[in-house]
Amino acid sequence: MKLTERFKEGKFVITCEVGPPKGIEVEKLIDELEPLRSKIDAFNVTDLQSSVLRAGSMATCRLLKDKDYEPIMQLTCRDRNRLGLQSDVLSAAVLGIENLLCLTGDHPQLGDHPDAMPVFDLDSVQLLSAVKGLMNGKDMAGNDLEGAPPQFAIGATVNPGADPLEPQIIKMEKKIAAGAEFFQTQAVYEVDKFANFCEKVKHLKVPVMAGIVLLKSPGMAKFMNANVAGVHVPDAIIDELAGAGKEGRVEKSIEISARLIKELKGSCRGIHIMALGWERHVPAILEMAGL
Amino acid sequence: MLFTKDKPLEEILESLGAESNIFLLACNGCAEVCETGGEKGLSTMKAAMEKAGKKVTGTDSVDFLCNKVLVATRLNREMDKIEQADSILVLTCGIGVQVVSKVVNKVVHPSANTISVGGLQGLWASDERCEACGDCALDYTGGICPITFCAKSLLNGACGGTHDGKCEVDSEKDCGWQLIYERLEKIGRLENLKKFHKARDHSKMFPSKDLRETSFYDIEK
């Protein structure tokens, strides 16, 4: 089912990110999702996240479908030119995948193959436009597709914590004009800043899902503050996590995420959880958040 | 030699938009040889601008627009005419356009696409780099090249990796799109960010067969 249908139903949509393994044991990853089955509307499957070689998003998405999970295939511009990207979009439709998330993608220098050629033949806006074109039966060269065109719900990303925010919002508007139907955001820890962002994009009338990244340690929070664009974990949260000690850390992290979700719920249409290996704790977070 | 080719006049006029007072600045180096710049380029462009209803506030030519010091010194003499203009139409390569943008606080528009950077320019360019993409976008980006300044050569704005104005691949390197944003804000052209740039035509990077066979492109032909 397309994610856009869930929004139309008026549901508060919950998605969760899963990263394919560096290897071929995807089944194991999928088995571990069982406790989340009834709680999560769809699973984002990353496309070589952080430019680290892993199994592919498309195959994992299909295996998720086979087990009756709803996948969202993430598609980045890093590794394929417009021929490869368009072909993969068609292939995704062939495999019954109905949701796509189009991103620029990290630079290869950030990953485990820093000597790789960065492709970026298209950027995220151009990719969205290409997908929309295929949905209308035309490829980027203007050629007609044979038979029924693919149909997807197309998503994109936005960073509500970007500074300056103005060019971020302009790019978001371009993404919508190009075909984006829903947005998932970078991690949010500052509720006021997020509410301010939501106020500024109210006119866009496109569902925005707030990103929740589980904080595994105070060190991770500090690392994100220093290295992740537009993400700021306030000192109060870091202190709270540090105060819980090693033993109480998981409990505290669950509590912090649940509290954030409760506080953000009023200003967004859904949440997108990036658990980074802590998927098993997601049910507890959702329960505590009253979802 | 740097090889440049005039942009179609419609494209130049689209980029000039409502600006009616234009200063024309040509290069007497490589662009003079290609006839995109030099006296010939200037007189052709002046006539075309006037025919299109634009007022040309002044014209000037500099031997090497890629020489920042020379350009800055020379343009000082023309500053009053430049001040009267809404923008400067620069008849040269991508490097020259970037130089002009850096030394004058005015909107710049390239009149040509740069096809090849083969051979020697007038002088070594410093920060200004041109990949000879053949489809110059400097007019929309405040004279800062998104192809060479952005690690991913993105055309529609910064990626999610820009952090404190720096690039995700190197925290010492400025994010090209941050620089573009700051420049556009300074010259009052933030609306340029709204333009959707369609995917690049990579075939424009390659010189046409006709061009390859001329001594403009290859002196030994």
mmCIF file of C-alpha atoms in Angstrom, chain A residues 141-248:
data_model
loop_
_atom_site.group_PDB
_atom_site.id
_atom_site.type_symbol
_atom_site.label_atom_id
_atom_site.label_comp_id
_atom_site.label_asym_id
_atom_site.label_seq_id
_atom_site.Cartn_x
_atom_site.Cartn_y
_atom_site.Cartn_z
ATOM 1 C CA ALA A 141 14.703 11.421 -22.889
ATOM 2 C CA GLY A 142 11.012 11.869 -23.656
ATOM 3 C CA ASN A 143 10.493 8.336 -24.936
ATOM 4 C CA ASP A 144 7.229 6.547 -24.194
ATOM 5 C CA LEU A 145 7.188 3.560 -21.869
ATOM 6 C CA GLU A 146 5.422 0.474 -23.157
ATOM 7 C CA GLY A 147 2.240 -0.507 -21.358
ATOM 8 C CA ALA A 148 1.074 0.691 -17.973
ATOM 9 C CA PRO A 149 3.470 3.121 -16.301
ATOM 10 C CA PRO A 150 4.784 2.467 -12.752
ATOM 11 C CA GLN A 151 2.917 4.036 -9.839
ATOM 12 C CA PHE A 152 4.531 5.059 -6.576
ATOM 13 C CA ALA A 153 4.080 7.234 -3.558
ATOM 14 C CA ILE A 154 7.196 9.419 -3.770
ATOM 15 C CA GLY A 155 8.889 10.794 -0.711
ATOM 16 C CA ALA A 156 11.782 13.149 -0.102
ATOM 17 C CA THR A 157 13.806 14.459 2.799
ATOM 18 C CA VAL A 158 14.175 17.823 4.472
ATOM 19 C CA ASN A 159 16.278 19.062 7.362
ATOM 20 C CA PRO A 160 14.205 21.240 9.736
ATOM 21 C CA GLY A 161 17.333 22.139 11.711
ATOM 22 C CA ALA A 162 19.267 23.509 8.727
ATOM 23 C CA ASP A 163 20.891 26.876 9.231
ATOM 24 C CA PRO A 164 20.112 28.933 7.202
ATOM 25 C CA LEU A 165 16.611 27.474 6.862
ATOM 26 C CA GLU A 166 15.487 29.547 3.886
ATOM 27 C CA PRO A 167 17.376 27.664 1.119
ATOM 28 C CA GLN A 168 16.242 24.388 2.733
ATOM 29 C CA ILE A 169 12.604 25.436 2.388
ATOM 30 C CA ILE A 170 13.161 26.651 -1.189
ATOM 31 C CA LYS A 171 14.619 23.236 -2.048
ATOM 32 C CA MET A 172 11.667 21.545 -0.330
ATOM 33 C CA GLU A 173 9.322 23.582 -2.532
ATOM 34 C CA LYS A 174 11.284 22.490 -5.604
ATOM 35 C CA LYS A 175 10.999 18.861 -4.482
ATOM 36 C CA ILE A 176 7.231 19.224 -4.154
ATOM 37 C CA ALA A 177 6.970 20.855 -7.578
ATOM 38 C CA ALA A 178 9.014 17.949 -8.960
ATOM 39 C CA GLY A 179 6.686 15.344 -7.449
ATOM 40 C CA ALA A 180 7.405 14.723 -3.744
ATOM 41 C CA GLU A 181 4.245 13.692 -1.881
ATOM 42 C CA PHE A 182 5.590 13.240 1.645
ATOM 43 C CA PHE A 183 8.696 14.208 3.623
ATOM 44 C CA GLN A 184 10.784 12.461 6.231
ATOM 45 C CA THR A 185 13.101 14.713 8.218
ATOM 46 C CA GLN A 186 16.564 14.532 9.672
ATOM 47 C CA ALA A 187 16.661 13.714 13.402
ATOM 48 C CA VAL A 188 14.771 16.200 15.589
ATOM 49 C CA TYR A 189 15.651 16.896 19.231
ATOM 50 C CA GLU A 190 14.572 20.510 19.486
ATOM 51 C CA VAL A 191 10.793 20.627 19.601
ATOM 52 C CA ASP A 192 10.527 24.428 19.376
ATOM 53 C CA LYS A 193 12.768 24.603 16.334
ATOM 54 C CA PHE A 194 10.715 21.888 14.649
ATOM 55 C CA ALA A 195 7.459 23.676 15.418
ATOM 56 C CA ASN A 196 8.940 26.851 13.913
ATOM 57 C CA PHE A 197 9.878 24.912 10.776
ATOM 58 C CA CYS A 198 6.374 23.396 10.534
ATOM 59 C CA GLU A 199 4.857 26.859 10.813
ATOM 60 C CA LYS A 200 7.058 28.058 7.934
ATOM 61 C CA VAL A 201 6.077 25.169 5.635
ATOM 62 C CA LYS A 202 2.383 25.090 6.573
ATOM 63 C CA HIS A 203 1.461 26.521 3.174
ATOM 64 C CA LEU A 204 2.990 23.503 1.422
ATOM 65 C CA LYS A 205 0.283 21.102 2.600
ATOM 66 C CA VAL A 206 2.488 18.023 2.240
ATOM 67 C CA PRO A 207 2.720 15.486 5.083
ATOM 68 C CA VAL A 208 5.930 15.843 7.098
ATOM 69 C CA MET A 209 7.173 12.994 9.292
ATOM 70 C CA ALA A 210 9.537 13.984 12.096
ATOM 71 C CA GLY A 211 12.759 11.992 12.272
ATOM 72 C CA ILE A 212 13.586 10.252 15.558
ATOM 73 C CA VAL A 213 17.102 8.876 15.994
ATOM 74 C CA LEU A 214 17.545 6.765 19.128
ATOM 75 C CA LEU A 215 20.355 8.098 21.295
ATOM 76 C CA LYS A 216 22.524 5.182 22.316
ATOM 77 C CA SER A 217 25.000 7.119 24.458
ATOM 78 C CA PRO A 218 26.026 10.653 25.439
ATOM 79 C CA GLY A 219 29.059 10.178 23.160
ATOM 80 C CA MET A 220 26.833 9.511 20.181
ATOM 81 C CA ALA A 221 24.856 12.669 20.904
ATOM 82 C CA LYS A 222 28.052 14.721 21.080
ATOM 83 C CA PHE A 223 29.312 13.138 17.884
ATOM 84 C CA MET A 224 26.101 14.071 16.081
ATOM 85 C CA ASN A 225 26.306 17.631 17.371
ATOM 86 C CA ALA A 226 29.812 17.954 15.977
ATOM 87 C CA ASN A 227 29.324 16.109 12.699
ATOM 88 C CA VAL A 228 25.729 15.853 11.573
ATOM 89 C CA ALA A 229 24.342 18.788 9.668
ATOM 90 C CA GLY A 230 21.394 20.543 11.253
ATOM 91 C CA VAL A 231 21.143 18.170 14.214
ATOM 92 C CA HIS A 232 21.522 19.541 17.702
ATOM 93 C CA VAL A 233 20.957 17.442 20.816
ATOM 94 C CA PRO A 234 20.452 19.963 23.645
ATOM 95 C CA ASP A 235 22.766 19.663 26.654
ATOM 96 C CA ALA A 236 19.801 18.869 28.898
ATOM 97 C CA ILE A 237 19.131 15.663 26.947
ATOM 98 C CA ILE A 238 22.809 14.681 26.927
ATOM 99 C CA ASP A 239 23.008 15.250 30.708
ATOM 100 C CA GLU A 240 19.829 13.270 31.237
ATOM 101 C CA LEU A 241 21.291 10.324 29.328
ATOM 102 C CA ALA A 242 24.651 10.583 31.067
ATOM 103 C CA GLY A 243 22.930 10.742 34.456
ATOM 104 C CA ALA A 244 21.249 7.389 33.858
ATOM 105 C CA GLY A 245 24.610 5.614 33.823
ATOM 106 C CA LYS A 246 25.490 2.667 31.643
ATOM 107 C CA GLU A 247 22.885 0.350 33.172
ATOM 108 C CA GLY A 248 20.002 2.761 32.840
#
